[in-house]
Coordinates of C-alpha atoms in Angstrom, one line a residue:
M1 CA -26.6 -42.5 4.1
F2 CA -25.4 -41.4 7.8
G3 CA -26.1 -37.4 7.0
S4 CA -28.8 -37.7 5.9
A5 CA -30.0 -40.2 9.7
L6 CA -27.9 -37.3 11.5
R7 CA -29.5 -34.5 10.5
H8 CA -33.2 -36.8 11.1
E9 CA -32.4 -38.1 14.5
I10 CA -31.3 -33.8 15.2
R11 CA -34.8 -32.3 13.3
T12 CA -36.4 -35.0 15.4
R13 CA -35.0 -35.5 19.0
R14 CA -34.5 -32.7 22.0
I15 CA -31.7 -34.4 23.2
A16 CA -30.0 -34.8 19.9
R17 CA -29.9 -31.4 19.3
F18 CA -28.7 -31.1 23.5
V19 CA -25.8 -33.2 22.2
L20 CA -24.7 -31.0 19.9
G21 CA -24.7 -28.0 21.9
V22 CA -22.2 -29.8 24.2
I23 CA -19.9 -31.3 21.1
L24 CA -20.1 -27.4 20.3
L25 CA -19.1 -25.8 23.9
G26 CA -16.6 -28.5 24.6
I27 CA -15.2 -27.6 20.8
A28 CA -15.5 -23.8 21.4
L29 CA -13.9 -24.3 25.5
T30 CA -10.8 -25.9 23.8
L31 CA -10.2 -23.5 21.8
L32 CA -10.6 -20.8 24.3
D33 CA -8.4 -22.0 26.7
R34 CA -5.5 -22.2 24.3
A35 CA -5.8 -18.4 24.0
I36 CA -7.4 -18.0 27.6
N37 CA -7.8 -19.0 31.3
V38 CA -11.4 -20.6 30.8
P39 CA -13.5 -20.3 34.6
G40 CA -14.2 -23.8 36.5
V41 CA -17.3 -23.6 35.8
L42 CA -18.1 -23.6 32.3
W43 CA -16.0 -27.1 32.6
L44 CA -18.2 -27.7 35.3
I45 CA -21.0 -27.1 33.2
F46 CA -19.3 -28.9 30.2
W47 CA -18.8 -32.2 31.8
P48 CA -21.4 -33.3 33.4
A49 CA -23.6 -33.0 30.3
L50 CA -21.1 -35.2 28.4
I51 CA -21.2 -37.8 30.9
I52 CA -25.4 -37.7 30.2
S53 CA -25.0 -37.3 26.6
A54 CA -22.9 -40.8 26.9
F55 CA -24.8 -43.0 28.7
Y56 CA -27.7 -42.1 26.6
Y57 CA -26.4 -42.9 23.6
T58 CA -24.6 -45.7 24.8
A59 CA -27.8 -46.9 25.9
R60 CA -29.0 -46.7 22.1
L61 CA -26.2 -48.2 20.7
V62 CA -26.4 -51.1 23.5
S63 CA -30.8 -51.4 22.6
F64 CA -29.7 -51.3 18.5
V65 CA -27.8 -54.3 18.4
R66 CA -30.0 -56.1 20.9
G67 CA -32.4 -56.0 18.0
R68 CA -31.0 -55.6 14.4
L69 CA -27.5 -58.2 15.5
L70 CA -29.0 -60.4 17.9
W71 CA -32.3 -60.9 16.4
R72 CA -31.3 -64.8 14.8
L73 CA -29.7 -67.0 17.2
R74 CA -26.9 -67.8 15.0
R75 CA -25.7 -64.7 15.5
R76 CA -26.0 -64.5 19.0
L77 CA -23.9 -67.5 19.1
I78 CA -21.2 -66.1 17.3
V79 CA -21.3 -62.7 19.7
T80 CA -20.7 -65.3 21.9
Y81 CA -17.8 -67.3 20.2
V82 CA -16.2 -63.7 19.8
F83 CA -16.3 -63.1 23.3
I84 CA -14.9 -66.3 24.5
A85 CA -12.1 -66.4 22.0
V86 CA -10.8 -63.8 20.5
I87 CA -11.3 -61.2 22.7
P88 CA -9.4 -62.8 25.5
I89 CA -6.4 -63.3 22.9
L90 CA -7.1 -59.5 22.1
L91 CA -6.9 -58.6 26.0
I92 CA -3.9 -60.4 26.1
L93 CA -1.9 -58.7 23.2
L94 CA -3.3 -55.5 24.3
L95 CA -1.5 -56.3 27.4
V96 CA 1.7 -58.1 26.5
A97 CA 2.4 -54.4 24.6
I98 CA 1.6 -52.4 27.1
G99 CA 4.1 -54.2 29.2
G100 CA 6.6 -54.1 27.1
L101 CA 6.4 -49.8 26.0
L102 CA 6.8 -49.8 29.8
I103 CA 9.7 -52.0 29.9
N104 CA 11.3 -50.4 26.9
A105 CA 10.8 -47.1 28.6
Q106 CA 12.1 -48.1 31.6
F107 CA 15.6 -49.4 29.8
A108 CA 15.7 -46.1 28.4
A109 CA 15.6 -43.8 31.8
F110 CA 17.8 -46.5 32.9
L111 CA 20.8 -46.1 30.3
V112 CA 20.1 -42.3 30.7
A113 CA 20.4 -43.1 34.0
Q114 CA 24.2 -44.5 33.8
N115 CA 25.2 -42.0 31.4
V116 CA 25.0 -39.3 34.0
R117 CA 26.5 -41.9 36.8
G118 CA 29.2 -42.7 34.8
R119 CA 29.7 -38.7 34.6
V120 CA 30.3 -38.4 38.3
E121 CA 32.1 -41.1 38.3
Q122 CA 34.3 -39.3 36.0
L123 CA 34.8 -36.6 37.9
L124 CA 35.8 -37.9 41.1
H125 CA 38.3 -39.8 39.2
I126 CA 39.6 -36.4 37.3
G127 CA 39.9 -35.3 40.5
R128 CA 41.9 -38.0 42.0
S129 CA 43.9 -38.8 40.6
V130 CA 44.7 -34.7 40.5
A131 CA 45.1 -34.4 44.3
Q132 CA 47.5 -37.5 44.1
N133 CA 49.5 -36.0 41.7
V134 CA 49.9 -32.4 44.1
D135 CA 52.2 -33.9 46.5
M136 CA 54.4 -34.5 43.7
L137 CA 55.2 -31.3 42.3
D138 CA 57.6 -29.4 43.9
D139 CA 56.5 -25.3 43.9
H140 CA 57.6 -24.2 47.9
K141 CA 55.1 -21.6 47.4
P142 CA 51.5 -22.7 47.3
A143 CA 50.5 -19.4 45.1
D144 CA 52.9 -21.0 42.6
L145 CA 51.8 -24.5 43.0
L146 CA 48.4 -23.5 42.5
D147 CA 48.7 -21.7 39.6
R148 CA 51.2 -24.7 38.1
V149 CA 48.1 -27.1 38.6
Q150 CA 45.8 -25.3 37.2
K151 CA 48.1 -24.8 33.3
N152 CA 48.6 -28.7 33.8
F153 CA 45.1 -29.0 34.3
V154 CA 44.0 -27.0 31.6
K155 CA 46.7 -28.2 29.0
R156 CA 45.5 -31.7 29.4
L157 CA 41.4 -31.3 29.6
A158 CA 42.0 -28.6 27.0
Q159 CA 41.7 -30.6 23.7
H160 CA 38.4 -32.7 24.9
A161 CA 36.9 -29.7 25.9
A162 CA 33.8 -30.6 24.0
D163 CA 33.0 -33.8 26.1
Y164 CA 33.1 -31.6 29.6
P165 CA 30.9 -29.1 28.5
A166 CA 30.6 -25.8 31.0
L167 CA 33.2 -27.3 33.7
E168 CA 34.3 -25.6 36.2
V169 CA 37.1 -26.4 38.2
T170 CA 37.7 -23.9 42.3
I171 CA 40.8 -25.9 43.8
R172 CA 42.1 -24.2 47.1
L173 CA 45.4 -24.3 49.1
D174 CA 46.4 -23.0 52.4
G175 CA 43.8 -20.2 52.1
N176 CA 45.1 -19.5 47.9
V177 CA 42.3 -20.2 45.7
R178 CA 42.3 -20.4 42.3
A179 CA 38.2 -21.1 40.4
F180 CA 38.3 -21.2 36.3
N181 CA 37.0 -23.1 33.5
L182 CA 39.0 -25.3 30.1
A183 CA 39.3 -22.2 28.8
G184 CA 41.7 -20.7 30.9
G185 CA 38.9 -18.3 32.1
T186 CA 38.1 -16.8 35.6
L187 CA 34.9 -18.1 37.1
P188 CA 33.5 -15.1 39.5
K189 CA 32.6 -17.0 41.9
P190 CA 34.8 -20.3 43.5
V191 CA 32.6 -23.2 45.2
Q192 CA 32.8 -23.0 49.0
I193 CA 33.3 -26.3 51.0
P194 CA 30.6 -26.4 53.0
P195 CA 31.0 -27.3 56.7
W196 CA 29.8 -30.7 56.6
L197 CA 31.6 -32.2 53.9
A198 CA 34.8 -33.6 55.7
G199 CA 35.7 -36.3 54.1
P200 CA 38.0 -36.7 51.5
E201 CA 35.7 -37.4 48.9
F202 CA 32.3 -36.5 47.3
S203 CA 31.0 -37.2 44.5
G204 CA 27.4 -36.4 43.2
V205 CA 24.0 -33.9 41.6
V206 CA 24.3 -31.3 44.3
I207 CA 21.4 -27.9 44.2
E208 CA 23.1 -24.8 43.9
E209 CA 22.0 -21.0 43.4
G210 CA 19.3 -23.0 41.8
R211 CA 20.9 -24.7 39.5
V212 CA 21.3 -28.7 38.7
I213 CA 25.4 -29.6 38.9
I214 CA 27.7 -33.0 39.4
R215 CA 29.7 -31.8 41.3
S216 CA 33.2 -34.0 42.9
V217 CA 35.6 -33.4 45.1
A218 CA 39.3 -34.5 46.4
Q219 CA 40.0 -33.4 49.1
G220 CA 43.4 -33.4 52.0
K221 CA 46.1 -32.5 53.9
T222 CA 49.5 -31.1 51.4
A223 CA 53.0 -30.1 52.5
Q224 CA 51.9 -26.6 51.9
G225 CA 48.5 -26.9 53.9
K226 CA 45.5 -28.3 53.7
F227 CA 44.2 -28.9 49.8
A228 CA 40.9 -29.1 47.9
L229 CA 39.9 -30.0 44.1
V230 CA 36.3 -29.5 43.2
L231 CA 35.1 -30.3 39.8
S232 CA 31.2 -28.5 39.0
E233 CA 29.5 -29.4 35.8
P234 CA 26.1 -27.4 35.2
V235 CA 23.3 -29.4 33.1
T236 CA 23.0 -27.6 30.4
P237 CA 21.3 -28.5 27.5
E238 CA 24.9 -29.4 25.7
L239 CA 25.7 -32.2 28.6
L240 CA 22.2 -33.2 28.2
D241 CA 22.4 -34.4 24.4
Q242 CA 25.5 -36.7 26.0
F243 CA 23.8 -38.6 28.0
G244 CA 21.1 -39.0 25.2
A245 CA 22.9 -39.8 22.3
G246 CA 22.4 -43.1 20.9
I247 CA 19.4 -42.6 22.6
G248 CA 17.1 -39.9 22.7
P249 CA 15.9 -35.7 24.1
V250 CA 17.0 -35.6 27.0
G251 CA 14.6 -33.7 29.9
A252 CA 15.9 -32.7 33.4
G253 CA 13.4 -30.3 35.7
L254 CA 13.6 -29.4 38.9
I255 CA 10.6 -29.0 40.3
G256 CA 9.5 -28.1 44.3
Q257 CA 11.0 -25.4 46.9
A258 CA 14.7 -25.0 48.2
V259 CA 13.3 -25.5 51.8
G260 CA 14.6 -29.5 53.0
E261 CA 15.2 -31.2 55.5
S262 CA 18.5 -30.7 58.4
S263 CA 19.9 -34.2 59.4
N264 CA 18.4 -33.1 62.9
G265 CA 14.6 -32.9 61.4
Q266 CA 14.1 -28.4 61.1
A267 CA 13.3 -27.4 57.7
H268 CA 15.3 -24.7 57.0
S269 CA 16.2 -22.9 52.9
P270 CA 20.3 -22.6 53.1
L271 CA 20.3 -20.9 49.9
G272 CA 18.6 -17.6 50.3
L273 CA 15.0 -16.5 49.0
D274 CA 16.2 -15.3 45.5
A275 CA 17.4 -19.0 45.0
S276 CA 14.4 -20.5 47.1
S277 CA 11.8 -18.7 44.2
R278 CA 13.7 -20.1 41.8
M279 CA 13.2 -23.7 43.2
A280 CA 9.4 -22.8 44.1
R281 CA 9.5 -22.0 40.5
E282 CA 9.1 -25.7 37.8
S283 CA 12.9 -25.9 35.9
S284 CA 14.0 -27.8 33.1
I285 CA 16.8 -27.9 30.7
V286 CA 15.6 -30.0 27.1
S287 CA 18.6 -31.8 24.8
E288 CA 20.1 -29.1 22.1
N289 CA 20.8 -31.6 18.9
V290 CA 19.6 -34.9 19.8
A291 CA 16.2 -36.0 18.1
V292 CA 14.4 -38.8 19.1
P293 CA 15.0 -41.8 16.7
T294 CA 13.7 -42.1 13.0
P295 CA 11.5 -44.5 13.1
A296 CA 12.5 -48.1 11.9
F297 CA 9.1 -49.3 10.4
F298 CA 5.2 -48.0 11.3
G299 CA 5.0 -49.9 14.6
D300 CA 8.0 -48.4 16.2
Y301 CA 6.3 -46.2 18.9
T302 CA 8.1 -43.6 20.8
V303 CA 8.5 -44.5 24.7
V304 CA 9.3 -41.7 27.3
G305 CA 10.9 -43.0 30.2
A306 CA 12.0 -41.3 34.3
F307 CA 14.1 -41.5 36.5
T308 CA 15.2 -39.6 39.5
L309 CA 17.7 -38.1 41.5
D310 CA 18.4 -37.6 44.7
P311 CA 20.7 -33.9 45.5
I312 CA 22.3 -32.5 47.8
V313 CA 21.8 -28.7 48.5
W314 CA 24.9 -27.7 48.5
G315 CA 26.3 -24.6 51.5
G316 CA 24.5 -24.6 55.1
S317 CA 25.7 -25.7 58.2
E318 CA 24.5 -28.9 57.7
K319 CA 24.0 -31.4 55.3
T320 CA 20.3 -31.1 52.9
L321 CA 18.3 -32.7 51.0
P322 CA 15.6 -30.2 48.3
A323 CA 11.8 -31.0 49.2
A324 CA 12.2 -32.4 45.8
P325 CA 14.6 -34.9 43.4
V326 CA 16.0 -33.7 40.3
F327 CA 13.3 -35.3 37.3
F328 CA 14.8 -36.8 34.0
L329 CA 13.0 -37.7 30.8
V330 CA 13.8 -39.1 27.5
T331 CA 12.2 -39.4 25.1
S332 CA 13.8 -42.6 22.6
R333 CA 11.4 -45.7 20.3
V334 CA 11.5 -49.2 20.3
M335 CA 13.7 -50.5 17.8
T336 CA 16.6 -48.6 18.7
L337 CA 16.2 -49.8 22.4
E338 CA 16.5 -52.6 21.0
S339 CA 19.5 -52.4 19.6
K340 CA 20.4 -51.1 22.1
L341 CA 20.6 -54.1 24.7
L342 CA 21.7 -57.2 21.7
S343 CA 24.4 -55.0 21.0
T344 CA 26.0 -55.4 24.0
L345 CA 26.1 -59.3 23.1
G346 CA 28.5 -59.2 20.9
R347 CA 29.4 -60.7 17.4
F348 CA 25.9 -62.8 18.0
S349 CA 23.8 -60.2 18.9
R350 CA 21.2 -60.6 16.3
V351 CA 20.7 -64.7 16.4
Y352 CA 18.6 -64.2 19.4
A353 CA 16.6 -61.5 17.6
V354 CA 16.4 -64.0 14.1
A355 CA 15.5 -66.9 16.6
F356 CA 12.8 -65.1 17.9
V357 CA 11.3 -63.8 14.5
S358 CA 11.5 -67.6 13.2
V359 CA 9.8 -68.6 16.3
G360 CA 6.9 -65.6 16.3
A361 CA 6.6 -66.4 12.5
V362 CA 5.7 -70.1 13.3
F363 CA 2.8 -69.0 16.2
L364 CA 1.8 -66.6 13.4
V365 CA 1.3 -69.1 11.2
L366 CA -0.2 -71.7 13.1
E367 CA -3.0 -68.7 15.1
I368 CA -3.7 -68.0 11.4
L369 CA -4.3 -72.1 10.4
A370 CA -6.1 -72.4 14.2
F371 CA -8.0 -69.3 13.5
M372 CA -9.7 -70.9 9.9
V373 CA -10.7 -73.3 11.1
G374 CA -12.0 -72.1 14.1
V375 CA -14.4 -69.6 12.0
R376 CA -15.8 -72.9 9.8
L377 CA -16.1 -74.9 12.9
T378 CA -18.6 -71.8 14.4
R379 CA -20.2 -71.8 10.5
S380 CA -21.0 -74.6 11.2
I381 CA -22.0 -75.0 14.6
T382 CA -24.0 -71.8 14.6
T383 CA -26.4 -72.7 11.1
T384 CA -27.0 -76.4 11.9
V385 CA -28.2 -75.0 15.6
D386 CA -30.2 -71.9 14.0
E387 CA -31.4 -74.4 11.8
L388 CA -32.6 -77.2 14.8
Y389 CA -34.6 -73.7 16.3
S390 CA -36.0 -72.4 13.5

């Protein structure tokens, strides 16, 4: 029946054939856009035509409803009651659902942000403890002292290498430098201490040569000379797996130019042309082994949370911020996040959930009863009024 009506519409009305052509054009442009870059002029033709077609058939639909559905007073009253009672409730429920998704998305971002900041604090704590124990070592030569610190560092953290993927260590003492990883390998390029870093400690997210790095610095004066310990952990897929463990996959990206604003308000790029060109392009890192949690039930929707961190451009004579922050995106599910939230309550975590479900069940029963009573009263009233005016 619908097919024959559609064929009759296309045969008898030019506007119907025009709308069909617009739809086919849109499908063709969508398919071509996946393979080649469709010229913008074609889309400029398509969208106005689609809007005109939508307005035309919306007017036809309104005319159909007025002529076929609202021809009796009883049906007009029913539609009025629907708009008065049902539509506002549906809109409120929709608003609550959207708000719940937004809150859960931000909660997922909050959890990952806490993990990132926790890693920054871990590196700072490790560097601080190592720096405090340097004076206790009895080596008189700076080179021997650095060798001993390196061996102790690798020995103690080697068993935790999986927890600190790609951790890079740079130790400086009186002109002597050691740069290595937890496997004991030597790094080709030790980290330089910028002139603006004069304090005893530093921790945060930095940008160096186009890489997003979590870094901590502990430095001070010892009997052998000035000592500095730099711990650097580049943001890698393995590290993002740790940030999103139990939550969902995490992505990190830097979009923008390396040119930033220094403390005196002048724009410059301390990274050089190569690093600037890399940061001018979109760069992103995504979790490797963490997948989106499986849904607990049909309505367990996915949510995407986002947050930003303001890194510091490492290098140059002045402390510089990049033109754009580092973006983090996390994908999770509502029930996964609710479990995370309730797990913080310990043994009685399910009490609130059970109480909420119980109250919700009572409200649902009351709503069903009220709906049934309302339908019966509406039928009675509309039938009486319709017979009165017939």
